[in-house]
Coordinates of C-alpha atoms in Angstrom, one line a residue:
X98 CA 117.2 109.3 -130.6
X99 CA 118.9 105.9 -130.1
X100 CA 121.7 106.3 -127.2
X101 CA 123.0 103.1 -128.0
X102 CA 126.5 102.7 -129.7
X103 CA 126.6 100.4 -133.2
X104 CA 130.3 97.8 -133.5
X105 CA 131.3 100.5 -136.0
X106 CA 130.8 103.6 -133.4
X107 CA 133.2 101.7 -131.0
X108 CA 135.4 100.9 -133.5
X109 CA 135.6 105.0 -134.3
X110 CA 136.0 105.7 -130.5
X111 CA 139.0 103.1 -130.0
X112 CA 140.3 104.6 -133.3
X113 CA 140.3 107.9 -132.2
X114 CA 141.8 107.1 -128.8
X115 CA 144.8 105.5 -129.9
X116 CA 145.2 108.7 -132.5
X117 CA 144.7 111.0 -129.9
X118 CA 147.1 109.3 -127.2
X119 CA 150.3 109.5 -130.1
X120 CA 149.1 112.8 -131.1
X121 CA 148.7 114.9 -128.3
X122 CA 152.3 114.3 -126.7
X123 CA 153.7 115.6 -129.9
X124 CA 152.2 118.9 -129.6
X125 CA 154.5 122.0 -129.2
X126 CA 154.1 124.2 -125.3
X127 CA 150.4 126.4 -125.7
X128 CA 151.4 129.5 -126.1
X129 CA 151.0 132.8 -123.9
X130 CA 147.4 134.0 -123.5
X131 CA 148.3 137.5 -125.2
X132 CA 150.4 135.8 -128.3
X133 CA 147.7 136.1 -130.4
X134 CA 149.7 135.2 -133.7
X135 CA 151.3 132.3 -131.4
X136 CA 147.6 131.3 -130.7
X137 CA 146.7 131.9 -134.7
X138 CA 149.8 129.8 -135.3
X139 CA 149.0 126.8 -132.5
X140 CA 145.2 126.1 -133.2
X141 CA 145.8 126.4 -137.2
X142 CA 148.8 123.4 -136.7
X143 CA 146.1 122.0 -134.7
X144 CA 143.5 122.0 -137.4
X145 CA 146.5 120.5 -140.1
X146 CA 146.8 117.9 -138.1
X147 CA 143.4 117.0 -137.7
X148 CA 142.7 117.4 -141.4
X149 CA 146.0 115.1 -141.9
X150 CA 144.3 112.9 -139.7
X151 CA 141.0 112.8 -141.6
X152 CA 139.0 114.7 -138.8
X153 CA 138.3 117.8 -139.7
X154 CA 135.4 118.7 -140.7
X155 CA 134.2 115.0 -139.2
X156 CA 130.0 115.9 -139.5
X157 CA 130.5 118.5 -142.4
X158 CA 128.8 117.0 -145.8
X159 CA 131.2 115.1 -147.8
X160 CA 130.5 117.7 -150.7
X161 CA 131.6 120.1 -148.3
X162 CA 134.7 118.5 -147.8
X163 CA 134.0 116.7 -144.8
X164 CA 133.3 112.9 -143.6
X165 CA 129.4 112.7 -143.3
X166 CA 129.9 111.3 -140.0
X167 CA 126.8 110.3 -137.7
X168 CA 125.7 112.7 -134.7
X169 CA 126.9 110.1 -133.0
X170 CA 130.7 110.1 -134.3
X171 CA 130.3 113.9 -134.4
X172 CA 129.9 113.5 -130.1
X173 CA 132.0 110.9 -129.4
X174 CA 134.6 113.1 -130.8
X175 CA 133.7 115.8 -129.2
X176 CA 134.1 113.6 -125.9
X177 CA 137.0 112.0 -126.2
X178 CA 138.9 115.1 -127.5
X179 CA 137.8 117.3 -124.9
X180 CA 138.7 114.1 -122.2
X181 CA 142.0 113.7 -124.1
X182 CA 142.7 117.4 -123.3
X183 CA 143.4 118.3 -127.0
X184 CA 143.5 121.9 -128.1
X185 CA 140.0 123.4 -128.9
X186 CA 139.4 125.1 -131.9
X187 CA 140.5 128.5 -130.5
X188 CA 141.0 130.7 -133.6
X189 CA 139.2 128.8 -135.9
X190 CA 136.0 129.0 -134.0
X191 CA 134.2 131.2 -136.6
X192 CA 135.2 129.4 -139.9
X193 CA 134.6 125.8 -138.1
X194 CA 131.3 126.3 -136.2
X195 CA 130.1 129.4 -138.0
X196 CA 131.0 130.6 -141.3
X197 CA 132.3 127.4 -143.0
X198 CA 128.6 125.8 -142.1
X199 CA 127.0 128.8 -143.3
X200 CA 128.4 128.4 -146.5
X201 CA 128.4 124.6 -146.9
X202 CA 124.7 125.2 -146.2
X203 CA 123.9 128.1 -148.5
X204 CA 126.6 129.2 -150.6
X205 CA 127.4 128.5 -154.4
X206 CA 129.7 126.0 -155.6
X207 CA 132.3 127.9 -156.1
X208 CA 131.9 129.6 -152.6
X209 CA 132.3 126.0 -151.7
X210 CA 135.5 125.3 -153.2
X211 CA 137.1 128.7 -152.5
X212 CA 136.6 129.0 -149.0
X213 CA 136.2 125.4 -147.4
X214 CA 139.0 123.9 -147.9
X215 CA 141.1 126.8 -146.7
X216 CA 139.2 126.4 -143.2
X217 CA 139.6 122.7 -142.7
X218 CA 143.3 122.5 -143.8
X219 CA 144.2 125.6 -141.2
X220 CA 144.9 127.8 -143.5
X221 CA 142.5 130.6 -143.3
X222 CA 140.8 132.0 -139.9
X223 CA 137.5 133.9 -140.1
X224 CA 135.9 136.5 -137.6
X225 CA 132.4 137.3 -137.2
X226 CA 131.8 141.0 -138.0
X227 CA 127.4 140.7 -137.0
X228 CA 126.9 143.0 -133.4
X229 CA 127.5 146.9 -133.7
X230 CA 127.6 149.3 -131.0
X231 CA 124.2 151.4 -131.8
X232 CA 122.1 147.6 -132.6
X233 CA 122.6 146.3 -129.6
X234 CA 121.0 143.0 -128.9
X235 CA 118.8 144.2 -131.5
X236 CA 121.0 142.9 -134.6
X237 CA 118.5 143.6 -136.7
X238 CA 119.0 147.1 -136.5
X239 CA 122.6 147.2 -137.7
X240 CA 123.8 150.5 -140.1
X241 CA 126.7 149.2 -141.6
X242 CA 125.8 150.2 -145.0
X243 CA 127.3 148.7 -148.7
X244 CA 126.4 150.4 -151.9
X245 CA 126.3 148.5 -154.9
X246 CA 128.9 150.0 -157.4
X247 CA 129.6 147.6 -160.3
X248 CA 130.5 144.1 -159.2
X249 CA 131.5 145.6 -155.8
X250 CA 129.6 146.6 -152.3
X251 CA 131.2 150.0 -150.9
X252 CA 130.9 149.4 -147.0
X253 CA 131.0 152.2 -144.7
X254 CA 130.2 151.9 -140.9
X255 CA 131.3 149.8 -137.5
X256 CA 131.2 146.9 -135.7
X257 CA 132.2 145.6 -132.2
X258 CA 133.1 142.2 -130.5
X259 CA 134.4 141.0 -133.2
X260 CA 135.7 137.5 -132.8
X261 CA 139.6 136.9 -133.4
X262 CA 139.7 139.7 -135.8
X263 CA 143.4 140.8 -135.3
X264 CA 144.7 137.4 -136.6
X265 CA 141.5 136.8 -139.1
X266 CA 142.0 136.5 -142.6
X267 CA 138.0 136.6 -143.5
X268 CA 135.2 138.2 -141.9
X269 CA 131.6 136.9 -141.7
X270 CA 130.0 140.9 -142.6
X271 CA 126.4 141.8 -141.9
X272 CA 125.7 144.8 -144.3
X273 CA 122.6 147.0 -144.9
X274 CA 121.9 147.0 -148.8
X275 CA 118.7 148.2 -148.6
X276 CA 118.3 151.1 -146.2
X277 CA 114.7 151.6 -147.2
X278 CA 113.4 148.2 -146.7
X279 CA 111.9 147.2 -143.0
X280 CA 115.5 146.7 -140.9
X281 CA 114.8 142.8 -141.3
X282 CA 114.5 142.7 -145.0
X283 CA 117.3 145.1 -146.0
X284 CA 120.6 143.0 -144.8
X285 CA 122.9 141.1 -147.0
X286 CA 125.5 138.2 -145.6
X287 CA 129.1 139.1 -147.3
X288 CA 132.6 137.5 -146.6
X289 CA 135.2 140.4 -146.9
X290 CA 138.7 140.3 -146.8
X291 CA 140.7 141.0 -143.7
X292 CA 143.3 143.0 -145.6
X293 CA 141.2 144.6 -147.9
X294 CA 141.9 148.8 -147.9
X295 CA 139.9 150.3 -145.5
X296 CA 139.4 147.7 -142.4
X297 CA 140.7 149.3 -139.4
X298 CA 141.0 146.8 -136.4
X299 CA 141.2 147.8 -132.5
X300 CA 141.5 145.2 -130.0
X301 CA 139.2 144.8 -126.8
X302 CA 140.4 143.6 -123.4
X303 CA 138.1 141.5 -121.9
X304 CA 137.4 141.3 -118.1
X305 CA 139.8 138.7 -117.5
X306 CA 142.7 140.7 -119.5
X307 CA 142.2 138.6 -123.2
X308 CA 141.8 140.3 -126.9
X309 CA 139.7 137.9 -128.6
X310 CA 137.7 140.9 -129.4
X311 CA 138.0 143.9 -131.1
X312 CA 136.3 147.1 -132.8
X313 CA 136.1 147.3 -136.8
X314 CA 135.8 150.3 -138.6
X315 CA 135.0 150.1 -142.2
X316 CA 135.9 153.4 -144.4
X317 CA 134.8 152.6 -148.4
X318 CA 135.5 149.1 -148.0
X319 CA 135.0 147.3 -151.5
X320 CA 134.2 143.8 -151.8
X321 CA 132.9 141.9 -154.7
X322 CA 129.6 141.4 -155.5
X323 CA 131.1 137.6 -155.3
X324 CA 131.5 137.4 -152.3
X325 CA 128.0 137.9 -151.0
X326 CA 126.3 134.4 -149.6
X327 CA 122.7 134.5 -150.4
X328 CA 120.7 136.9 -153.0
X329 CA 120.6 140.7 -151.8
X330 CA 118.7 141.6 -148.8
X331 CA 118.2 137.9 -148.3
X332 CA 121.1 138.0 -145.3
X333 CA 119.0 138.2 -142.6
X334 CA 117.2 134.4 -143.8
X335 CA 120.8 133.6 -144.1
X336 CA 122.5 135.0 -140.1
X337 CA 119.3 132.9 -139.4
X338 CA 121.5 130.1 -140.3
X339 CA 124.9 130.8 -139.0
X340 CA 123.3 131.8 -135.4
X341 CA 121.6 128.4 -135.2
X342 CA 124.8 126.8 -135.8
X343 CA 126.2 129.3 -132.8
X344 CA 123.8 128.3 -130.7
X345 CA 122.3 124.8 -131.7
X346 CA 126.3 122.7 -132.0
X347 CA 128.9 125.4 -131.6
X348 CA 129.0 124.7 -127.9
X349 CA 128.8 121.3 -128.0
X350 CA 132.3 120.8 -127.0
X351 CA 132.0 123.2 -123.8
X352 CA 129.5 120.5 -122.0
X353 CA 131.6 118.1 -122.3
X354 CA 134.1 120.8 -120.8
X355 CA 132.7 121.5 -117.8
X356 CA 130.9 118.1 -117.6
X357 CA 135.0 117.7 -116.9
X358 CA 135.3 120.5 -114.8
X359 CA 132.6 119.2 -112.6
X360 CA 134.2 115.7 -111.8
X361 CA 137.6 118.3 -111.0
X362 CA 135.7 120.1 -108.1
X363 CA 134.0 117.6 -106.8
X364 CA 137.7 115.8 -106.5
X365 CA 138.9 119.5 -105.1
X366 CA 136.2 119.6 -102.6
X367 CA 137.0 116.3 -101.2
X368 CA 140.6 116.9 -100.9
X369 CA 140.4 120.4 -99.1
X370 CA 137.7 119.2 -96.4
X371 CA 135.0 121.4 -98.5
X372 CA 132.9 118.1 -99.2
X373 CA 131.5 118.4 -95.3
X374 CA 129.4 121.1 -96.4
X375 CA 125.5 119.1 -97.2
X376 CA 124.7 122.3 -99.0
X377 CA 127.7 122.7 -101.4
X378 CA 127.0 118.8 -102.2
X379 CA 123.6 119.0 -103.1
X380 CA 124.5 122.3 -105.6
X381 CA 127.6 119.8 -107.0
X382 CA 124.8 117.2 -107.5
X383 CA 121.9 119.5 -109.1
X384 CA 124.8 120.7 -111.2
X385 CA 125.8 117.0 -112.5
X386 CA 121.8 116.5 -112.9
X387 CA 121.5 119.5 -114.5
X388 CA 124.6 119.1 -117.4
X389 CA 123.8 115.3 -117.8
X390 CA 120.3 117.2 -119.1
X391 CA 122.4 119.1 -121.2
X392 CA 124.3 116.6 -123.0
X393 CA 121.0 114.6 -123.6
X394 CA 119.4 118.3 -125.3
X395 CA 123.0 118.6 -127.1
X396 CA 122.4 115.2 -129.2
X397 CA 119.0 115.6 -129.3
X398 CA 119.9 118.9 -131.2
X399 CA 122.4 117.4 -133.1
X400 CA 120.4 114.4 -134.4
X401 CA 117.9 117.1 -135.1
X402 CA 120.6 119.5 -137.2
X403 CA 121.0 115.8 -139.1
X404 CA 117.4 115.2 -140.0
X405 CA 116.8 118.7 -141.4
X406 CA 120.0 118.8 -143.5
X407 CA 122.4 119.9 -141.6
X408 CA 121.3 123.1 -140.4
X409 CA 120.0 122.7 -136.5
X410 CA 116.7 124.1 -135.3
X411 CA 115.3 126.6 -133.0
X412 CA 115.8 124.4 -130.0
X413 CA 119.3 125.6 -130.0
X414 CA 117.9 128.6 -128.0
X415 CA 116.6 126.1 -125.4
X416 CA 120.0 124.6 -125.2
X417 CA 121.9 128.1 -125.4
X418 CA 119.5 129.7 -122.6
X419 CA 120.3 126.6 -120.1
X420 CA 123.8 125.9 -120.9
X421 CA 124.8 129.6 -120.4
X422 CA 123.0 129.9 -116.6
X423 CA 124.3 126.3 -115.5
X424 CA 127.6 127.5 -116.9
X425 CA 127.8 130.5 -114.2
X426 CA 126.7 128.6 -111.5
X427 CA 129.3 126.3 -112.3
X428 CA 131.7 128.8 -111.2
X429 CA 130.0 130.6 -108.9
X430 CA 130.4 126.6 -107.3
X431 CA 134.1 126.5 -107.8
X432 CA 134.6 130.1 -106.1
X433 CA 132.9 128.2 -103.4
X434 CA 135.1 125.1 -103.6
X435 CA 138.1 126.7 -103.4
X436 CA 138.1 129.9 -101.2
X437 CA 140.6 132.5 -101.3
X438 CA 142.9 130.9 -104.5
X439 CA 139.5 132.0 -106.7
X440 CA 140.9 135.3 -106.4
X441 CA 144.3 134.9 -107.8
X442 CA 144.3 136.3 -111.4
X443 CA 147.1 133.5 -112.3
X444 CA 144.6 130.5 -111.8
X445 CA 142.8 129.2 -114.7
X446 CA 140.0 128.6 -112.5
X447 CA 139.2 132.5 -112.3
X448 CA 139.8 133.1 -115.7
X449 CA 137.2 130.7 -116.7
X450 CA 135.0 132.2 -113.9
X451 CA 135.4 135.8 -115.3
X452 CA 134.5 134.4 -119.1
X453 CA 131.8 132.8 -117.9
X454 CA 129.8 136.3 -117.7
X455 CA 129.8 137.0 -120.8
X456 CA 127.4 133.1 -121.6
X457 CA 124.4 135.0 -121.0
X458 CA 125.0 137.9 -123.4
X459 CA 127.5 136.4 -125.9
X460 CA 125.4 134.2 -128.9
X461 CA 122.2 136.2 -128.4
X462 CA 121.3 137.6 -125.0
X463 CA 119.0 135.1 -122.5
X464 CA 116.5 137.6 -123.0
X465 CA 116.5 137.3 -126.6
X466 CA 116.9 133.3 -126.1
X467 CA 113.3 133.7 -124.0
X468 CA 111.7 135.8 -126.7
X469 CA 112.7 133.1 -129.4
X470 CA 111.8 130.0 -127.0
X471 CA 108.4 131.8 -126.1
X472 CA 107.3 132.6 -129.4
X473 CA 109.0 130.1 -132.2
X474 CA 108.6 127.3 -129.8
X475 CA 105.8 127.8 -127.4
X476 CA 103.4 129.9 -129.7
X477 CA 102.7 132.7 -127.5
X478 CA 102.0 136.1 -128.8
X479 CA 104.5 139.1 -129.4
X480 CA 105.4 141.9 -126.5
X481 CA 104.1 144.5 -127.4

């Protein structure tokens, strides 16, 4: 992994920064936490512009639609975006970091062409329809069932925390083709249309008061044969996929994030008379040590993804188990730093702070993380 930058990987950082510094002042007001088509509308005007721009999709394969760029362009976008203050990707967090590398990784050509485009030009959002409440953190043990009937799957069952799927148009869909086959070799990876009859959709509240979650109930859902990514019963080879890309890149922005939100407390801390305490200064430093080790893992991973095709490797549990921890102690730090105003519901600080308990389940449970590390990575033998 060479940590150096080339003439031309300056060149793409001074680029950017000019871009970003006429851009960003041009943006309408964010709107309200609990405008969720205001949100839809904001981060897919966010995504034109970028695609306008020639940035979207910057490390998606140019047959995908995207630039090709480097690991290296890929993060110093990342870093100067996320240091600019731009928007993140909000609603299009499935089809950007999830679906649409799924399918520019294992779909057909004309899955390719037909769904794509749509997710880099903000015009389509996508949800992720994989946990249920009966699996568990066991995924593999999902019931939603789809019966072949013609060129369509009938889909009948559940699922729950389903990402953004009150303003999604598509839905990554785990499905159970094959309820007689061992629970791993049974599943089948589908894209199904939001509107399609059938889909009922119930928004969750979240700790902190948000609905980026929600339950889906599916009653004789039919969706075309066409629309499945991956032969039948092959889906659980192909969710093998789309969670490395959740948890090997799709958090790549977030440490630079609270690599950010670090530097902000330790500023706080000093200002309020809270940088006395030796103990809180040592926790602010392990912390800096500790995320500086992260970002190092993140391009390692992402120079990894690069040499393998595209499609990141099992250290992404490695990076997902750390990140998640360090990411609550980050805010179990900035309860410390600022006393009492942690409490207030209105500050952004607590809102993160709440979110932040959800790292450790969210993406595949730290448990499962340690399973996955211990015996894909480390060799060791099963639990039994």
């Amino acid at each position: 992994m060479d940590l150096t930058y080339t003439e031309e990987e300056r060149d793409f950082r001074a680029r950017l920064r000019e871009w970003l510094a006429k851009t960003l002042p041009e943006l309408p007001a964010r709107p309200s936490p609990d405008d969720w088509p205001g949100r839809r509308a904001y981060d897919l005007g966010w995504q034109r512009r970028l695609y306008e721009a020639g940035y979207a999709g910057l490390h998606w394969p140019v047959d995908a639609g995207g630039r090709g760029a480097t690991p290296t362009q890929h993060l110093i976008f990342l870093e100067e975006t996320e240091r600019a203050g731009a928007p993140y990707v909000g609603a299009n967090f499935v089809g950007l970091l999830h679906a649409g590398p799924t399918i520019a990784a294992e779909g057909t050509a004309g899955q390719r062409a037909r769904w794509l485009p749509p997710v880099l030009r903000g015009d389509e959002v996508w949800c992720q329809g994989f946990s249920e409440p009966d699996a568990g953190s066991d995924l593999a043990s999902l019931r939603t069932r789809a019966v072949r009937d013609g060129d369509d799957y009938v889909i009948t069952g559940s699922k729950i925390w389903t990402s953004h799927a009150e303003v999604a148009d598509w839905c990554e869909l785990l499905v159970r083709t094959d309820p007689g086959a061992p629970k791993h070799r049974g599943i089948s990876w589908l894209a199904m249309p939001m509107d399609a009859p059938g889909v009922t959709v119930r928004p969750l509240r979240t700790l902190a008061g948000s609905t980026e979650f929600a339950e889906v109930f599916l009653d004789e859902v039919r969706v075309p044969v066409a629309n499945r990514v991956g032969a039948e019963n092959d889906g659980w080879r192909v969710t093998m996929v789309t969670l490395s890309f959740e948890r090997g890149t799709a958090f790549v922005g977030e440490v630079v994030a609270c690599r950010r939100t670090l530097g902000e407390l330790a500023r706080t801390a000093r200002a309020n008379g809270r940088w006395d305490d030796a103990v809180l200064r040592r926790r602010l430093g392990r912390l800096y040590g500790e995320f500086g080790a992260l970002w190092r893992l993140t391009q390692w991973n992402v120079s990894e993804s690069e040499r393998s095709g595209g499609v990141p490797g099992i250290g992404g549990s490695v990076f997902k188990l750390a990140y998640s921890h360090a990411r609550q102690e980050l805010y179990d730090v900035a309860a410390e730093v600022l006393g009492a105003a942690s409490l207030s519901l209105d500050e952004e600080w607590t809102l993160d702070r709440l979110s932040s308990l959800s790292y450790t389940i969210a993406a595949g449970t730290s448990q499962i993380q340690r399973n996955i590390v211990a015996e894909r990575i480390l060799g060791l033998p099963k639990g039994r």
